[in-house]
Amino acid sequence: MGTSVTDSIYLGDMFGTAAMRAVFSDERRFGSWLEGEVALARACARVGVIPSGVVERIAAAAKIEVLDVTAMKAEYERVGFPILPLVHQLAKACGPESARWVHWGATTQDIVDTGLVLQIREGLALIEADLDQIIESVAALCRAHRDTVMAGRTFQQQAAPVTFGYKAAVWLDELLRHRDRLAEMKPRVLVGQFGGAVGTLSTLGQDGLRVLNEFCQELDLGVPRITWHTARDGWAELVFWLAMLCTTLAKIAGEVADLMRTEIDEVREPFAPGRGGSTAMPQKRNPISCPIIIAIGHRLRDSVSSQLTAMVQEHERAVATQPLEWLVIPEAFVLTSGSLKHSKALLSGLTVNAETMRRNLALGGGLLMSEAVMMGLAPRIGRGQAHDLVSRAAGRATDQGKTLREALVNDQDIMRHLTIEEVERLLEPANYLGVAAQMVDRVLERI
């Protein structure tokens, strides 16, 4: 049984997906290392550094099923470096003539880093597909509710009208920026690693760069200008991007959870019988996806700090930061997959209660239209005086338990400048949406 939520049999599927766990499983980890070793052999053979005849024997032996994982584990615990046991297993499997050419010119970190880049590439492909689905779901909300009027809220208080489509378009624009960042980030992250002991490829002499180019081409990875054994800014950017994406999803989930409150009841998570039920209160339909999404957002912000710590490395090989990355990156990917999974379900099936949104606009006696009235009055008497008059009327409405309309029409100083019809028009929320609809359209144009 797992000791963390990401590998727990009971909790794991709430915080991650099986597909992402498979990408960062031991089996895939060993597979990525073997891919790196085969690519290295092919690269060396193309340049003429090793005999071409040994490559296919190395490739034929580089299979997960030939590895004695129990023996590898025992050797790893003894020697402390993860690739040496794999090299011994691969050398044993491909025969003595080919064995001497295995791992030619490489160091442990070359294979570990490159293998993790291959896993990262697979993980990002899963994330990108999920992100695209979420973007489509949010875009559908924007289109469907472009003109659905609701209360805009600042500091948790009703402020002025917006539309739900406008709110969703703010989410959408942020998600689209994350998609842009992903495309921009990939060339900096999906880069091969091959440098040898101190990064200079000294074991290959003047053939080093040619082998490096062939190695990266074989794996379809970018070619680094210089070895990045101790330059981890690319992976820091990666983890920061994952954290930003999950924080955006946490922000959305936080708004949804708040709008689900009994007193507001403007949106609901997708419902299935029994989902969100309380062990104590039979009437409850609690948010279920939102808490997981929010928790993952909080957790990944901590991962950023750890990965930034891994950037601080000494000389040509650091003492402790590489194992820190082994802890941070797989967990960050698995948790991101969990956040995306819940967000896909949440946003594709979100229930939007337009009637309640409209009804909630009247809470507080229509006071959220105070700014609209002030701006309708301002061209006639100046903004400062208009603010004072409407503020006085709003205060009276609050103190006397009246609506804003009642307070306005009974204020001679205000009605000297406005007609009843103008007051009615100014108090209509749909008349005070500014360019919300046009903004929604501008965001949707980016899809």
PDB file of C-alpha atoms in Angstrom, residues 216-442:
ATOM      1  CA  CYS A 216      19.703  14.180 -29.156  1.00  0.00           C
ATOM      2  CA  GLN A 217      18.535  13.633 -32.724  1.00  0.00           C
ATOM      3  CA  GLU A 218      17.965   9.943 -32.009  1.00  0.00           C
ATOM      4  CA  LEU A 219      15.695  10.850 -29.099  1.00  0.00           C
ATOM      5  CA  ASP A 220      14.088  13.823 -30.895  1.00  0.00           C
ATOM      6  CA  LEU A 221      15.281  16.189 -28.160  1.00  0.00           C
ATOM      7  CA  GLY A 222      16.815  19.626 -28.341  1.00  0.00           C
ATOM      8  CA  VAL A 223      20.600  19.889 -28.407  1.00  0.00           C
ATOM      9  CA  PRO A 224      22.084  21.910 -25.531  1.00  0.00           C
ATOM     10  CA  ARG A 225      24.742  24.498 -26.282  1.00  0.00           C
ATOM     11  CA  ILE A 226      26.594  23.388 -23.156  1.00  0.00           C
ATOM     12  CA  THR A 227      26.129  20.668 -20.560  1.00  0.00           C
ATOM     13  CA  TRP A 228      23.458  21.551 -17.983  1.00  0.00           C
ATOM     14  CA  HIS A 229      24.453  19.192 -15.157  1.00  0.00           C
ATOM     15  CA  THR A 230      24.338  22.096 -12.690  1.00  0.00           C
ATOM     16  CA  ALA A 231      22.087  24.493 -14.626  1.00  0.00           C
ATOM     17  CA  ARG A 232      18.552  23.571 -13.586  1.00  0.00           C
ATOM     18  CA  ASP A 233      16.642  26.693 -14.560  1.00  0.00           C
ATOM     19  CA  GLY A 234      14.745  24.788 -17.255  1.00  0.00           C
ATOM     20  CA  TRP A 235      13.286  22.393 -14.727  1.00  0.00           C
ATOM     21  CA  ALA A 236      12.589  25.228 -12.307  1.00  0.00           C
ATOM     22  CA  GLU A 237      10.582  26.900 -15.079  1.00  0.00           C
ATOM     23  CA  LEU A 238       8.775  23.604 -15.672  1.00  0.00           C
ATOM     24  CA  VAL A 239       7.735  23.163 -12.043  1.00  0.00           C
ATOM     25  CA  PHE A 240       6.797  26.824 -11.793  1.00  0.00           C
ATOM     26  CA  TRP A 241       4.582  26.415 -14.868  1.00  0.00           C
ATOM     27  CA  LEU A 242       2.887  23.358 -13.366  1.00  0.00           C
ATOM     28  CA  ALA A 243       2.318  25.306 -10.159  1.00  0.00           C
ATOM     29  CA  MET A 244       0.916  28.319 -12.020  1.00  0.00           C
ATOM     30  CA  LEU A 245      -1.472  26.124 -14.002  1.00  0.00           C
ATOM     31  CA  CYS A 246      -2.699  24.351 -10.877  1.00  0.00           C
ATOM     32  CA  THR A 247      -2.997  27.649  -9.010  1.00  0.00           C
ATOM     33  CA  THR A 248      -5.221  29.020 -11.774  1.00  0.00           C
ATOM     34  CA  LEU A 249      -7.372  25.890 -11.516  1.00  0.00           C
ATOM     35  CA  ALA A 250      -7.425  26.329  -7.727  1.00  0.00           C
ATOM     36  CA  LYS A 251      -8.586  29.919  -8.154  1.00  0.00           C
ATOM     37  CA  ILE A 252     -11.412  28.787 -10.427  1.00  0.00           C
ATOM     38  CA  ALA A 253     -12.370  26.014  -8.014  1.00  0.00           C
ATOM     39  CA  GLY A 254     -12.327  28.502  -5.145  1.00  0.00           C
ATOM     40  CA  GLU A 255     -14.765  30.784  -6.961  1.00  0.00           C
ATOM     41  CA  VAL A 256     -17.013  27.859  -7.840  1.00  0.00           C
ATOM     42  CA  ALA A 257     -17.028  26.638  -4.236  1.00  0.00           C
ATOM     43  CA  ASP A 258     -17.874  30.129  -3.017  1.00  0.00           C
ATOM     44  CA  LEU A 259     -20.699  30.494  -5.535  1.00  0.00           C
ATOM     45  CA  MET A 260     -22.034  27.100  -4.376  1.00  0.00           C
ATOM     46  CA  ARG A 261     -22.665  28.439  -0.879  1.00  0.00           C
ATOM     47  CA  THR A 262     -26.262  28.047   0.271  1.00  0.00           C
ATOM     48  CA  GLU A 263     -26.661  31.824   0.557  1.00  0.00           C
ATOM     49  CA  ILE A 264     -25.479  32.331  -3.042  1.00  0.00           C
ATOM     50  CA  ASP A 265     -26.317  29.101  -4.927  1.00  0.00           C
ATOM     51  CA  GLU A 266     -25.408  30.464  -8.359  1.00  0.00           C
ATOM     52  CA  VAL A 267     -23.429  27.479  -9.656  1.00  0.00           C
ATOM     53  CA  ARG A 268     -23.139  23.811  -8.740  1.00  0.00           C
ATOM     54  CA  GLU A 269     -20.620  21.064  -9.303  1.00  0.00           C
ATOM     55  CA  PRO A 270     -21.885  18.263 -11.557  1.00  0.00           C
ATOM     56  CA  PHE A 271     -24.115  16.046  -9.470  1.00  0.00           C
ATOM     57  CA  ALA A 272     -24.524  12.295  -9.214  1.00  0.00           C
ATOM     58  CA  PRO A 273     -26.652  10.532  -6.567  1.00  0.00           C
ATOM     59  CA  GLY A 274     -24.756  10.394  -3.301  1.00  0.00           C
ATOM     60  CA  ARG A 275     -21.924  12.662  -4.459  1.00  0.00           C
ATOM     61  CA  GLY A 276     -21.044  15.293  -1.893  1.00  0.00           C
ATOM     62  CA  GLY A 277     -23.135  13.653   0.804  1.00  0.00           C
ATOM     63  CA  SER A 278     -22.367  14.215   4.479  1.00  0.00           C
ATOM     64  CA  THR A 279     -22.159  11.414   7.024  1.00  0.00           C
ATOM     65  CA  ALA A 280     -24.053  13.643   9.466  1.00  0.00           C
ATOM     66  CA  MET A 281     -26.321  15.912   7.410  1.00  0.00           C
ATOM     67  CA  PRO A 282     -28.531  14.194   4.821  1.00  0.00           C
ATOM     68  CA  GLN A 283     -29.378  17.419   2.980  1.00  0.00           C
ATOM     69  CA  LYS A 284     -25.768  18.319   2.088  1.00  0.00           C
ATOM     70  CA  ARG A 285     -24.376  18.472  -1.461  1.00  0.00           C
ATOM     71  CA  ASN A 286     -20.828  19.504  -0.667  1.00  0.00           C
ATOM     72  CA  PRO A 287     -18.231  20.474  -3.272  1.00  0.00           C
ATOM     73  CA  ILE A 288     -16.058  17.427  -3.954  1.00  0.00           C
ATOM     74  CA  SER A 289     -13.802  18.318  -6.879  1.00  0.00           C
ATOM     75  CA  CYS A 290     -13.102  21.858  -5.670  1.00  0.00           C
ATOM     76  CA  PRO A 291     -11.324  20.907  -2.414  1.00  0.00           C
ATOM     77  CA  ILE A 292      -8.928  18.546  -4.228  1.00  0.00           C
ATOM     78  CA  ILE A 293      -8.144  21.123  -6.922  1.00  0.00           C
ATOM     79  CA  ILE A 294      -7.534  23.821  -4.310  1.00  0.00           C
ATOM     80  CA  ALA A 295      -5.357  21.553  -2.154  1.00  0.00           C
ATOM     81  CA  ILE A 296      -3.199  20.574  -5.139  1.00  0.00           C
ATOM     82  CA  GLY A 297      -2.736  24.235  -6.024  1.00  0.00           C
ATOM     83  CA  HIS A 298      -1.458  24.922  -2.512  1.00  0.00           C
ATOM     84  CA  ARG A 299       0.847  21.885  -2.563  1.00  0.00           C
ATOM     85  CA  LEU A 300       2.476  22.736  -5.881  1.00  0.00           C
ATOM     86  CA  ARG A 301       3.425  26.183  -4.690  1.00  0.00           C
ATOM     87  CA  ASP A 302       5.625  24.385  -2.168  1.00  0.00           C
ATOM     88  CA  SER A 303       7.157  22.364  -5.019  1.00  0.00           C
ATOM     89  CA  VAL A 304       8.352  25.589  -6.630  1.00  0.00           C
ATOM     90  CA  SER A 305      10.393  26.405  -3.558  1.00  0.00           C
ATOM     91  CA  SER A 306      12.004  22.965  -3.583  1.00  0.00           C
ATOM     92  CA  GLN A 307      12.871  23.141  -7.275  1.00  0.00           C
ATOM     93  CA  LEU A 308      14.353  26.604  -6.830  1.00  0.00           C
ATOM     94  CA  THR A 309      16.515  25.113  -4.092  1.00  0.00           C
ATOM     95  CA  ALA A 310      17.675  22.513  -6.630  1.00  0.00           C
ATOM     96  CA  MET A 311      19.013  25.340  -8.812  1.00  0.00           C
ATOM     97  CA  VAL A 312      21.673  26.185  -6.240  1.00  0.00           C
ATOM     98  CA  GLN A 313      24.434  23.748  -7.222  1.00  0.00           C
ATOM     99  CA  GLU A 314      28.151  23.810  -6.653  1.00  0.00           C
ATOM    100  CA  HIS A 315      30.912  23.381  -9.227  1.00  0.00           C
ATOM    101  CA  GLU A 316      30.395  20.738 -11.973  1.00  0.00           C
ATOM    102  CA  ARG A 317      28.246  18.307  -9.975  1.00  0.00           C
ATOM    103  CA  ALA A 318      26.186  18.992  -6.878  1.00  0.00           C
ATOM    104  CA  VAL A 319      26.003  16.935  -3.696  1.00  0.00           C
ATOM    105  CA  ALA A 320      22.301  16.708  -2.935  1.00  0.00           C
ATOM    106  CA  THR A 321      20.092  18.553  -5.388  1.00  0.00           C
ATOM    107  CA  GLN A 322      19.565  15.766  -7.931  1.00  0.00           C
ATOM    108  CA  PRO A 323      17.712  13.507  -5.469  1.00  0.00           C
ATOM    109  CA  LEU A 324      15.597  16.532  -4.516  1.00  0.00           C
ATOM    110  CA  GLU A 325      14.411  16.747  -8.126  1.00  0.00           C
ATOM    111  CA  TRP A 326      13.529  13.049  -8.103  1.00  0.00           C
ATOM    112  CA  LEU A 327      11.200  13.839  -5.214  1.00  0.00           C
ATOM    113  CA  VAL A 328       9.687  17.003  -6.676  1.00  0.00           C
ATOM    114  CA  ILE A 329       9.114  16.460 -10.389  1.00  0.00           C
ATOM    115  CA  PRO A 330       7.212  13.141 -10.498  1.00  0.00           C
ATOM    116  CA  GLU A 331       4.934  14.233  -7.661  1.00  0.00           C
ATOM    117  CA  ALA A 332       4.312  17.591  -9.342  1.00  0.00           C
ATOM    118  CA  PHE A 333       3.238  15.868 -12.553  1.00  0.00           C
ATOM    119  CA  VAL A 334       0.985  13.347 -10.819  1.00  0.00           C
ATOM    120  CA  LEU A 335      -0.703  16.045  -8.728  1.00  0.00           C
ATOM    121  CA  THR A 336      -1.154  18.220 -11.808  1.00  0.00           C
ATOM    122  CA  SER A 337      -2.892  15.326 -13.543  1.00  0.00           C
ATOM    123  CA  GLY A 338      -5.259  15.064 -10.578  1.00  0.00           C
ATOM    124  CA  SER A 339      -6.084  18.762 -10.674  1.00  0.00           C
ATOM    125  CA  LEU A 340      -6.720  18.598 -14.411  1.00  0.00           C
ATOM    126  CA  LYS A 341      -8.899  15.498 -14.084  1.00  0.00           C
ATOM    127  CA  HIS A 342     -11.182  17.140 -11.523  1.00  0.00           C
ATOM    128  CA  SER A 343     -11.177  20.452 -13.403  1.00  0.00           C
ATOM    129  CA  LYS A 344     -12.251  18.762 -16.630  1.00  0.00           C
ATOM    130  CA  ALA A 345     -15.237  17.180 -14.897  1.00  0.00           C
ATOM    131  CA  LEU A 346     -16.072  20.351 -12.969  1.00  0.00           C
ATOM    132  CA  LEU A 347     -16.024  22.746 -15.901  1.00  0.00           C
ATOM    133  CA  SER A 348     -17.586  20.490 -18.525  1.00  0.00           C
ATOM    134  CA  GLY A 349     -20.576  19.752 -16.301  1.00  0.00           C
ATOM    135  CA  LEU A 350     -20.901  22.952 -14.261  1.00  0.00           C
ATOM    136  CA  THR A 351     -24.520  23.855 -13.491  1.00  0.00           C
ATOM    137  CA  VAL A 352     -25.137  27.592 -13.882  1.00  0.00           C
ATOM    138  CA  ASN A 353     -28.303  28.949 -12.221  1.00  0.00           C
ATOM    139  CA  ALA A 354     -29.068  32.130 -14.153  1.00  0.00           C
ATOM    140  CA  GLU A 355     -32.335  32.700 -12.282  1.00  0.00           C
ATOM    141  CA  THR A 356     -30.572  32.739  -8.922  1.00  0.00           C
ATOM    142  CA  MET A 357     -27.930  35.062 -10.317  1.00  0.00           C
ATOM    143  CA  ARG A 358     -30.658  37.457 -11.367  1.00  0.00           C
ATOM    144  CA  ARG A 359     -32.427  37.156  -8.026  1.00  0.00           C
ATOM    145  CA  ASN A 360     -29.207  37.790  -6.090  1.00  0.00           C
ATOM    146  CA  LEU A 361     -28.788  41.096  -7.887  1.00  0.00           C
ATOM    147  CA  ALA A 362     -31.665  42.387  -5.782  1.00  0.00           C
ATOM    148  CA  LEU A 363     -30.032  41.453  -2.495  1.00  0.00           C
ATOM    149  CA  GLY A 364     -29.357  44.537  -0.426  1.00  0.00           C
ATOM    150  CA  GLY A 365     -32.182  46.400  -2.049  1.00  0.00           C
ATOM    151  CA  GLY A 366     -30.291  46.998  -5.284  1.00  0.00           C
ATOM    152  CA  LEU A 367     -27.397  48.809  -3.640  1.00  0.00           C
ATOM    153  CA  LEU A 368     -24.938  47.317  -6.107  1.00  0.00           C
ATOM    154  CA  MET A 369     -26.346  49.761  -8.677  1.00  0.00           C
ATOM    155  CA  SER A 370     -25.133  52.752  -6.666  1.00  0.00           C
ATOM    156  CA  GLU A 371     -22.158  53.354  -8.952  1.00  0.00           C
ATOM    157  CA  ALA A 372     -24.413  53.268 -12.007  1.00  0.00           C
ATOM    158  CA  VAL A 373     -26.659  55.931 -10.496  1.00  0.00           C
ATOM    159  CA  MET A 374     -23.661  58.028  -9.505  1.00  0.00           C
ATOM    160  CA  MET A 375     -22.256  57.893 -13.045  1.00  0.00           C
ATOM    161  CA  GLY A 376     -25.681  58.752 -14.490  1.00  0.00           C
ATOM    162  CA  LEU A 377     -25.909  61.784 -12.233  1.00  0.00           C
ATOM    163  CA  ALA A 378     -22.257  62.902 -12.531  1.00  0.00           C
ATOM    164  CA  PRO A 379     -22.430  64.565 -15.984  1.00  0.00           C
ATOM    165  CA  ARG A 380     -25.072  66.940 -14.611  1.00  0.00           C
ATOM    166  CA  ILE A 381     -23.616  67.924 -11.236  1.00  0.00           C
ATOM    167  CA  GLY A 382     -20.032  66.628 -11.240  1.00  0.00           C
ATOM    168  CA  ARG A 383     -18.683  63.309 -10.013  1.00  0.00           C
ATOM    169  CA  GLY A 384     -17.800  64.486  -6.502  1.00  0.00           C
ATOM    170  CA  GLN A 385     -21.226  65.869  -5.680  1.00  0.00           C
ATOM    171  CA  ALA A 386     -22.915  62.887  -7.352  1.00  0.00           C
ATOM    172  CA  HIS A 387     -20.864  60.524  -5.212  1.00  0.00           C
ATOM    173  CA  ASP A 388     -21.855  62.354  -2.032  1.00  0.00           C
ATOM    174  CA  LEU A 389     -25.567  62.411  -2.879  1.00  0.00           C
ATOM    175  CA  VAL A 390     -25.778  58.750  -3.882  1.00  0.00           C
ATOM    176  CA  SER A 391     -23.651  57.700  -0.914  1.00  0.00           C
ATOM    177  CA  ARG A 392     -26.045  59.561   1.385  1.00  0.00           C
ATOM    178  CA  ALA A 393     -29.044  57.881  -0.258  1.00  0.00           C
ATOM    179  CA  ALA A 394     -27.416  54.444  -0.031  1.00  0.00           C
ATOM    180  CA  GLY A 395     -26.680  55.004   3.659  1.00  0.00           C
ATOM    181  CA  ARG A 396     -30.312  55.927   4.290  1.00  0.00           C
ATOM    182  CA  ALA A 397     -31.484  52.829   2.445  1.00  0.00           C
ATOM    183  CA  THR A 398     -29.253  50.653   4.591  1.00  0.00           C
ATOM    184  CA  ASP A 399     -30.168  52.330   7.873  1.00  0.00           C
ATOM    185  CA  GLN A 400     -33.916  52.376   7.188  1.00  0.00           C
ATOM    186  CA  GLY A 401     -34.201  48.985   5.520  1.00  0.00           C
ATOM    187  CA  LYS A 402     -35.338  50.504   2.227  1.00  0.00           C
ATOM    188  CA  THR A 403     -34.381  49.755  -1.340  1.00  0.00           C
ATOM    189  CA  LEU A 404     -31.978  52.021  -3.158  1.00  0.00           C
ATOM    190  CA  ARG A 405     -34.814  53.011  -5.497  1.00  0.00           C
ATOM    191  CA  GLU A 406     -36.968  54.180  -2.581  1.00  0.00           C
ATOM    192  CA  ALA A 407     -34.105  56.199  -1.150  1.00  0.00           C
ATOM    193  CA  LEU A 408     -33.360  57.805  -4.507  1.00  0.00           C
ATOM    194  CA  VAL A 409     -36.891  58.813  -5.500  1.00  0.00           C
ATOM    195  CA  ASN A 410     -37.467  60.353  -2.065  1.00  0.00           C
ATOM    196  CA  ASP A 411     -34.321  62.476  -2.252  1.00  0.00           C
ATOM    197  CA  GLN A 412     -35.199  65.884  -3.688  1.00  0.00           C
ATOM    198  CA  ASP A 413     -31.570  66.820  -4.289  1.00  0.00           C
ATOM    199  CA  ILE A 414     -31.192  63.791  -6.571  1.00  0.00           C
ATOM    200  CA  MET A 415     -34.609  63.915  -8.238  1.00  0.00           C
ATOM    201  CA  ARG A 416     -34.037  67.549  -9.150  1.00  0.00           C
ATOM    202  CA  HIS A 417     -31.636  66.178 -11.776  1.00  0.00           C
ATOM    203  CA  LEU A 418     -33.173  62.808 -12.716  1.00  0.00           C
ATOM    204  CA  THR A 419     -36.585  61.598 -13.829  1.00  0.00           C
ATOM    205  CA  ILE A 420     -38.257  58.448 -12.533  1.00  0.00           C
ATOM    206  CA  GLU A 421     -37.656  56.809 -15.916  1.00  0.00           C
ATOM    207  CA  GLU A 422     -33.974  57.648 -15.768  1.00  0.00           C
ATOM    208  CA  VAL A 423     -33.717  56.218 -12.263  1.00  0.00           C
ATOM    209  CA  GLU A 424     -35.368  52.993 -13.440  1.00  0.00           C
ATOM    210  CA  ARG A 425     -32.961  52.760 -16.356  1.00  0.00           C
ATOM    211  CA  LEU A 426     -29.945  53.380 -14.133  1.00  0.00           C
ATOM    212  CA  LEU A 427     -31.079  50.687 -11.681  1.00  0.00           C
ATOM    213  CA  GLU A 428     -31.334  47.993 -14.366  1.00  0.00           C
ATOM    214  CA  PRO A 429     -28.215  45.734 -14.023  1.00  0.00           C
ATOM    215  CA  ALA A 430     -28.235  44.763 -17.709  1.00  0.00           C
ATOM    216  CA  ASN A 431     -27.731  48.441 -18.583  1.00  0.00           C
ATOM    217  CA  TYR A 432     -24.480  48.684 -16.617  1.00  0.00           C
ATOM    218  CA  LEU A 433     -22.230  46.024 -18.098  1.00  0.00           C
ATOM    219  CA  GLY A 434     -19.813  48.297 -19.911  1.00  0.00           C
ATOM    220  CA  VAL A 435     -17.906  46.383 -22.572  1.00  0.00           C
ATOM    221  CA  ALA A 436     -18.109  43.009 -20.816  1.00  0.00           C
ATOM    222  CA  ALA A 437     -19.622  41.313 -23.867  1.00  0.00           C
ATOM    223  CA  GLN A 438     -16.980  42.710 -26.213  1.00  0.00           C
ATOM    224  CA  MET A 439     -14.242  41.560 -23.852  1.00  0.00           C
ATOM    225  CA  VAL A 440     -15.688  38.045 -23.862  1.00  0.00           C
ATOM    226  CA  ASP A 441     -15.670  38.090 -27.653  1.00  0.00           C
ATOM    227  CA  ARG A 442     -12.045  39.266 -27.758  1.00  0.00           C
TER     228      ARG A 442
END
